[in-house]
mmCIF file of C-alpha atoms in Angstrom:
data_model
loop_
_atom_site.group_PDB
_atom_site.id
_atom_site.type_symbol
_atom_site.label_atom_id
_atom_site.label_comp_id
_atom_site.label_asym_id
_atom_site.label_seq_id
_atom_site.Cartn_x
_atom_site.Cartn_y
_atom_site.Cartn_z
ATOM 1 C CA UNK A 1 -18.726 6.044 14.379
ATOM 2 C CA UNK A 2 -15.144 5.809 15.747
ATOM 3 C CA UNK A 3 -11.790 7.684 15.183
ATOM 4 C CA UNK A 4 -11.478 5.535 11.863
ATOM 5 C CA UNK A 5 -14.691 7.181 10.721
ATOM 6 C CA UNK A 6 -17.126 4.786 9.071
ATOM 7 C CA UNK A 7 -14.297 2.824 7.385
ATOM 8 C CA UNK A 8 -13.424 0.540 10.163
ATOM 9 C CA UNK A 9 -11.378 -2.880 9.754
ATOM 10 C CA UNK A 10 -14.849 -4.449 8.929
ATOM 11 C CA UNK A 11 -15.227 -2.120 6.044
ATOM 12 C CA UNK A 12 -11.603 -1.814 4.777
ATOM 13 C CA UNK A 13 -11.607 -5.930 4.684
ATOM 14 C CA UNK A 14 -14.076 -6.125 1.772
ATOM 15 C CA UNK A 15 -13.443 -2.526 -0.063
ATOM 16 C CA UNK A 16 -11.568 -3.567 -3.028
ATOM 17 C CA UNK A 17 -14.161 -6.404 -3.678
ATOM 18 C CA UNK A 18 -16.167 -4.261 -5.905
ATOM 19 C CA UNK A 19 -14.498 -4.892 -9.228
ATOM 20 C CA UNK A 20 -16.290 -1.898 -10.540
ATOM 21 C CA UNK A 21 -14.098 0.214 -9.217
ATOM 22 C CA UNK A 22 -10.838 -0.843 -9.784
ATOM 23 C CA UNK A 23 -11.629 -2.364 -13.594
ATOM 24 C CA UNK A 24 -8.796 -1.328 -15.911
ATOM 25 C CA UNK A 25 -11.322 0.628 -17.789
ATOM 26 C CA UNK A 26 -12.296 2.690 -14.801
ATOM 27 C CA UNK A 27 -8.677 3.126 -13.195
ATOM 28 C CA UNK A 28 -6.533 3.763 -16.194
ATOM 29 C CA UNK A 29 -8.475 6.635 -17.768
ATOM 30 C CA UNK A 30 -8.269 8.336 -14.304
ATOM 31 C CA UNK A 31 -4.386 7.552 -13.893
ATOM 32 C CA UNK A 32 -3.939 9.009 -17.502
ATOM 33 C CA UNK A 33 -5.655 12.146 -16.366
ATOM 34 C CA UNK A 34 -3.979 12.965 -12.674
ATOM 35 C CA UNK A 35 -0.294 12.147 -14.198
ATOM 36 C CA UNK A 36 -0.739 14.912 -17.031
ATOM 37 C CA UNK A 37 -2.219 17.222 -14.614
ATOM 38 C CA UNK A 38 0.725 16.555 -12.119
ATOM 39 C CA UNK A 39 2.679 17.768 -14.948
ATOM 40 C CA UNK A 40 5.895 16.011 -13.257
ATOM 41 C CA UNK A 41 5.320 17.586 -9.689
ATOM 42 C CA UNK A 42 4.242 16.081 -6.278
ATOM 43 C CA UNK A 43 0.738 14.696 -5.984
ATOM 44 C CA UNK A 44 -1.234 14.889 -3.048
ATOM 45 C CA UNK A 45 -4.565 12.349 -2.647
ATOM 46 C CA UNK A 46 -7.062 13.229 0.113
ATOM 47 C CA UNK A 47 -8.637 9.839 1.285
ATOM 48 C CA UNK A 48 -5.955 7.997 -0.381
ATOM 49 C CA UNK A 49 -8.021 4.852 0.844
ATOM 50 C CA UNK A 50 -6.543 1.779 -0.132
ATOM 51 C CA UNK A 51 -4.335 3.149 -2.906
ATOM 52 C CA UNK A 52 -6.758 2.315 -6.201
ATOM 53 C CA UNK A 53 -5.335 5.433 -8.104
ATOM 54 C CA UNK A 54 -2.109 6.327 -6.298
ATOM 55 C CA UNK A 55 -0.460 2.928 -6.789
ATOM 56 C CA UNK A 56 -0.844 3.006 -10.388
ATOM 57 C CA UNK A 57 0.118 6.404 -10.217
ATOM 58 C CA UNK A 58 3.160 6.018 -8.350
ATOM 59 C CA UNK A 59 4.229 3.031 -10.426
ATOM 60 C CA UNK A 60 4.258 5.748 -13.374
ATOM 61 C CA UNK A 61 6.928 7.541 -11.753
ATOM 62 C CA UNK A 62 4.592 10.252 -10.098
ATOM 63 C CA UNK A 63 5.562 11.179 -6.420
ATOM 64 C CA UNK A 64 2.473 10.586 -4.442
ATOM 65 C CA UNK A 65 1.354 11.467 -0.750
ATOM 66 C CA UNK A 66 -2.034 11.069 0.852
ATOM 67 C CA UNK A 67 -4.161 11.671 4.020
ATOM 68 C CA UNK A 68 -6.321 8.988 4.889
ATOM 69 C CA UNK A 69 -8.696 9.276 8.251
ATOM 70 C CA UNK A 70 -9.360 5.358 8.360
ATOM 71 C CA UNK A 71 -5.924 3.584 9.433
ATOM 72 C CA UNK A 72 -7.526 0.025 8.371
ATOM 73 C CA UNK A 73 -7.562 1.622 4.998
ATOM 74 C CA UNK A 74 -3.993 3.015 5.263
ATOM 75 C CA UNK A 75 -3.155 -0.376 6.293
ATOM 76 C CA UNK A 76 -4.296 -2.283 3.279
ATOM 77 C CA UNK A 77 -2.328 0.485 0.979
ATOM 78 C CA UNK A 78 0.789 0.055 2.991
ATOM 79 C CA UNK A 79 0.296 -4.057 2.389
ATOM 80 C CA UNK A 80 0.048 -3.761 -1.396
ATOM 81 C CA UNK A 81 3.236 -3.909 -3.488
ATOM 82 C CA UNK A 82 4.765 -0.649 -3.447
ATOM 83 C CA UNK A 83 2.457 0.801 -1.033
ATOM 84 C CA UNK A 84 4.722 1.189 1.881
ATOM 85 C CA UNK A 85 6.723 3.893 -0.208
ATOM 86 C CA UNK A 86 3.726 6.010 -0.498
ATOM 87 C CA UNK A 87 3.833 8.673 2.720
ATOM 88 C CA UNK A 88 0.404 8.625 4.298
ATOM 89 C CA UNK A 89 -0.766 11.000 6.764
ATOM 90 C CA UNK A 90 -3.360 9.718 9.310
ATOM 91 C CA UNK A 91 -5.860 12.340 9.803
ATOM 92 C CA UNK A 92 -9.134 14.550 8.700
ATOM 93 C CA UNK A 93 -8.759 15.732 5.158
ATOM 94 C CA UNK A 94 -10.241 18.972 5.767
ATOM 95 C CA UNK A 95 -7.706 19.915 8.581
ATOM 96 C CA UNK A 96 -4.339 17.490 8.720
ATOM 97 C CA UNK A 97 -1.361 19.412 6.997
ATOM 98 C CA UNK A 98 1.821 17.487 5.257
ATOM 99 C CA UNK A 99 4.738 19.401 4.343
ATOM 100 C CA UNK A 100 5.958 20.991 1.469
ATOM 101 C CA UNK A 101 3.734 22.127 -1.691
ATOM 102 C CA UNK A 102 2.189 20.234 -4.648
ATOM 103 C CA UNK A 103 1.280 20.768 -7.997
ATOM 104 C CA UNK A 104 -2.165 18.512 -7.939
ATOM 105 C CA UNK A 105 -4.369 17.780 -4.778
ATOM 106 C CA UNK A 106 -7.172 15.251 -5.856
ATOM 107 C CA UNK A 107 -10.233 13.880 -3.932
ATOM 108 C CA UNK A 108 -12.397 11.293 -6.025
ATOM 109 C CA UNK A 109 -15.042 9.002 -6.016
ATOM 110 C CA UNK A 110 -17.822 11.264 -4.078
ATOM 111 C CA UNK A 111 -15.571 11.335 -1.233
ATOM 112 C CA UNK A 112 -15.949 15.041 -0.785
ATOM 113 C CA UNK A 113 -19.532 13.780 0.434
ATOM 114 C CA UNK A 114 -18.383 12.311 3.312
ATOM 115 C CA UNK A 115 -17.574 15.777 4.758
ATOM 116 C CA UNK A 116 -21.090 16.205 6.298
ATOM 117 C CA UNK A 117 -21.672 20.117 6.726
ATOM 118 C CA UNK A 118 -20.954 22.703 4.645
ATOM 119 C CA UNK A 119 -18.238 24.193 6.994
ATOM 120 C CA UNK A 120 -16.234 20.967 6.894
ATOM 121 C CA UNK A 121 -16.424 20.941 2.806
ATOM 122 C CA UNK A 122 -15.133 24.821 2.862
ATOM 123 C CA UNK A 123 -12.198 23.745 5.160
ATOM 124 C CA UNK A 124 -11.476 21.252 2.635
ATOM 125 C CA UNK A 125 -11.039 23.243 -0.088
ATOM 126 C CA UNK A 126 -8.869 25.697 1.895
ATOM 127 C CA UNK A 127 -6.884 22.632 2.795
ATOM 128 C CA UNK A 128 -6.097 21.934 -0.643
ATOM 129 C CA UNK A 129 -5.196 25.466 -1.322
ATOM 130 C CA UNK A 130 -2.978 25.406 1.369
ATOM 131 C CA UNK A 131 -0.817 22.566 -0.107
ATOM 132 C CA UNK A 132 -0.817 23.806 -3.535
ATOM 133 C CA UNK A 133 2.022 25.985 -5.432
ATOM 134 C CA UNK A 134 0.831 28.837 -7.016
ATOM 135 C CA UNK A 135 -0.557 27.461 -10.222
ATOM 136 C CA UNK A 136 -1.292 24.181 -9.030
ATOM 137 C CA UNK A 137 -4.455 22.485 -9.225
ATOM 138 C CA UNK A 138 -7.203 20.793 -7.100
ATOM 139 C CA UNK A 139 -9.427 18.061 -8.782
ATOM 140 C CA UNK A 140 -12.651 16.741 -7.417
ATOM 141 C CA UNK A 141 -15.027 13.788 -8.763
ATOM 142 C CA UNK A 142 -18.237 13.793 -7.711
ATOM 143 C CA UNK A 143 -21.649 12.759 -8.252
ATOM 144 C CA UNK A 144 -24.452 15.619 -9.581
ATOM 145 C CA UNK A 145 -27.258 15.538 -6.883
ATOM 146 C CA UNK A 146 -29.992 13.306 -8.428
ATOM 147 C CA UNK A 147 -32.761 15.344 -6.863
ATOM 148 C CA UNK A 148 -34.677 15.573 -10.502
ATOM 149 C CA UNK A 149 -35.271 11.750 -10.095
ATOM 150 C CA UNK A 150 -37.082 12.185 -6.683
ATOM 151 C CA UNK A 151 -40.573 11.860 -6.655
ATOM 152 C CA UNK A 152 -42.468 15.217 -5.069
ATOM 153 C CA UNK A 153 -42.654 13.990 -1.339
ATOM 154 C CA UNK A 154 -40.340 10.763 -1.544
ATOM 155 C CA UNK A 155 -37.049 10.740 -0.161
ATOM 156 C CA UNK A 156 -35.507 7.380 -1.211
ATOM 157 C CA UNK A 157 -33.780 6.669 -4.658
ATOM 158 C CA UNK A 158 -32.123 3.170 -5.225
ATOM 159 C CA UNK A 159 -28.815 3.323 -6.524
ATOM 160 C CA UNK A 160 -28.105 -0.343 -7.004
ATOM 161 C CA UNK A 161 -30.506 -3.565 -6.869
ATOM 162 C CA UNK A 162 -28.665 -6.810 -7.365
ATOM 163 C CA UNK A 163 -29.192 -10.302 -5.704
ATOM 164 C CA UNK A 164 -26.362 -9.754 -3.066
ATOM 165 C CA UNK A 165 -26.683 -6.037 -2.655
ATOM 166 C CA UNK A 166 -29.135 -3.132 -2.408
ATOM 167 C CA UNK A 167 -28.520 0.382 -2.121
ATOM 168 C CA UNK A 168 -30.688 3.269 -1.093
ATOM 169 C CA UNK A 169 -30.096 6.685 -0.662
ATOM 170 C CA UNK A 170 -32.229 8.674 1.532
ATOM 171 C CA UNK A 171 -32.231 12.592 1.351
ATOM 172 C CA UNK A 172 -33.229 15.530 3.455
ATOM 173 C CA UNK A 173 -33.587 18.140 1.083
ATOM 174 C CA UNK A 174 -34.192 20.811 3.500
ATOM 175 C CA UNK A 175 -30.921 20.329 5.104
ATOM 176 C CA UNK A 176 -29.008 19.229 1.742
ATOM 177 C CA UNK A 177 -27.781 15.685 3.455
ATOM 178 C CA UNK A 178 -28.243 12.166 2.144
ATOM 179 C CA UNK A 179 -27.524 8.925 3.846
ATOM 180 C CA UNK A 180 -26.680 5.847 1.738
ATOM 181 C CA UNK A 181 -27.912 2.607 3.095
ATOM 182 C CA UNK A 182 -26.123 -0.754 1.738
ATOM 183 C CA UNK A 183 -27.733 -4.074 2.384
ATOM 184 C CA UNK A 184 -25.668 -7.224 1.557
ATOM 185 C CA UNK A 185 -26.325 -10.831 1.500
ATOM 186 C CA UNK A 186 -23.305 -12.506 2.234
ATOM 187 C CA UNK A 187 -23.134 -16.329 3.008
ATOM 188 C CA UNK A 188 -27.098 -16.376 3.866
ATOM 189 C CA UNK A 189 -26.622 -13.545 6.554
ATOM 190 C CA UNK A 190 -28.051 -9.980 5.693
ATOM 191 C CA UNK A 191 -25.581 -7.014 6.890
ATOM 192 C CA UNK A 192 -26.677 -3.167 6.802
ATOM 193 C CA UNK A 193 -24.255 -0.476 6.510
ATOM 194 C CA UNK A 194 -25.578 3.451 6.578
ATOM 195 C CA UNK A 195 -23.041 6.340 6.178
ATOM 196 C CA UNK A 196 -24.194 10.081 6.240
ATOM 197 C CA UNK A 197 -22.868 12.842 3.679
ATOM 198 C CA UNK A 198 -23.739 16.263 2.250
ATOM 199 C CA UNK A 199 -24.504 17.034 -1.561
ATOM 200 C CA UNK A 200 -23.269 20.130 -3.049
ATOM 201 C CA UNK A 201 -24.163 21.276 -6.455
ATOM 202 C CA UNK A 202 -21.023 22.430 -9.133
ATOM 203 C CA UNK A 203 -21.864 26.053 -8.740
ATOM 204 C CA UNK A 204 -21.833 25.719 -4.670
ATOM 205 C CA UNK A 205 -18.320 24.082 -4.897
ATOM 206 C CA UNK A 206 -17.360 26.773 -7.456
ATOM 207 C CA UNK A 207 -17.701 29.496 -4.611
ATOM 208 C CA UNK A 208 -16.004 27.063 -1.863
ATOM 209 C CA UNK A 209 -13.246 27.385 -4.477
ATOM 210 C CA UNK A 210 -13.384 31.143 -4.986
ATOM 211 C CA UNK A 211 -13.422 31.327 -1.159
ATOM 212 C CA UNK A 212 -10.021 29.398 -0.896
ATOM 213 C CA UNK A 213 -7.983 31.356 -3.566
ATOM 214 C CA UNK A 214 -9.154 28.657 -6.478
ATOM 215 C CA UNK A 215 -10.436 29.718 -9.985
ATOM 216 C CA UNK A 216 -12.520 27.005 -12.171
ATOM 217 C CA UNK A 217 -10.400 25.738 -15.237
ATOM 218 C CA UNK A 218 -12.114 22.614 -16.355
ATOM 219 C CA UNK A 219 -15.310 20.679 -15.483
ATOM 220 C CA UNK A 220 -15.907 17.237 -17.609
ATOM 221 C CA UNK A 221 -18.758 14.723 -17.408
ATOM 222 C CA UNK A 222 -15.563 11.854 -17.183
ATOM 223 C CA UNK A 223 -12.226 11.016 -17.112
ATOM 224 C CA UNK A 224 -11.706 10.984 -20.738
ATOM 225 C CA UNK A 225 -13.051 14.738 -20.817
ATOM 226 C CA UNK A 226 -16.251 14.068 -21.934
ATOM 227 C CA UNK A 227 -18.628 17.307 -22.048
ATOM 228 C CA UNK A 228 -20.220 18.609 -18.903
ATOM 229 C CA UNK A 229 -24.122 18.838 -19.792
ATOM 230 C CA UNK A 230 -27.376 18.838 -18.136
ATOM 231 C CA UNK A 231 -27.864 15.420 -18.057
ATOM 232 C CA UNK A 232 -24.415 14.338 -16.616
ATOM 233 C CA UNK A 233 -24.557 12.391 -13.751
ATOM 234 C CA UNK A 234 -21.332 13.373 -12.278
ATOM 235 C CA UNK A 235 -18.580 16.075 -12.777
ATOM 236 C CA UNK A 236 -14.614 15.746 -12.443
ATOM 237 C CA UNK A 237 -13.952 19.485 -11.418
ATOM 238 C CA UNK A 238 -10.590 21.257 -11.687
ATOM 239 C CA UNK A 239 -9.802 24.587 -9.892
ATOM 240 C CA UNK A 240 -6.461 26.299 -10.313
ATOM 241 C CA UNK A 241 -4.654 28.275 -7.605
ATOM 242 C CA UNK A 242 -4.345 31.997 -8.296
ATOM 243 C CA UNK A 243 -2.149 34.516 -7.155
ATOM 244 C CA UNK A 244 -3.237 37.965 -5.802
#
């Protein structure tokens, strides 16, 4: 790993190739909800990446800023139409500060898991709270740990098996961590990429929020406010900054 984290130039160059992330039926409901929660105020995206959500949000008139560790990812955002107008601070989302306060801070697509220690995840919540105005909201989109699918004694779960990509998660349930292993077949050549993560249950994230002065307001299983149930495989949680 280097200064840009695991999302170096090679990864950034193909990051937008996954149509499942950028399809309108995926992006539009997320942008609808984010714009509503912003309530006309300033918005800060942790790990803004290549602007998958920030750019359409800005096109709706929302004032968006971002924090991004990877310079190659941020460069791709700036190269897109409207991307140069979005301020982006290069740095770690758990520690980097930008000026002013925001009505909404958000962190999507499992990126809280990229912070591979509990201390770093707690710091991320504290950093979000420090950027929020009183009454402001912090939103996270993240998967529910799929440990119920893991047979006793096994450590591997496949999450994608196609002709050109294999994705396998390798879990360490003692240390509450996992690594995502990707194998791509491109132009007849196999390429492997692995990233370490830390998973957290919703209840643990709620405790991190409380430590940062945030209170849980909503939890859904999808961007259209689908109910969160015991069978949900992900959650979108919203915590609010409270006084006192």
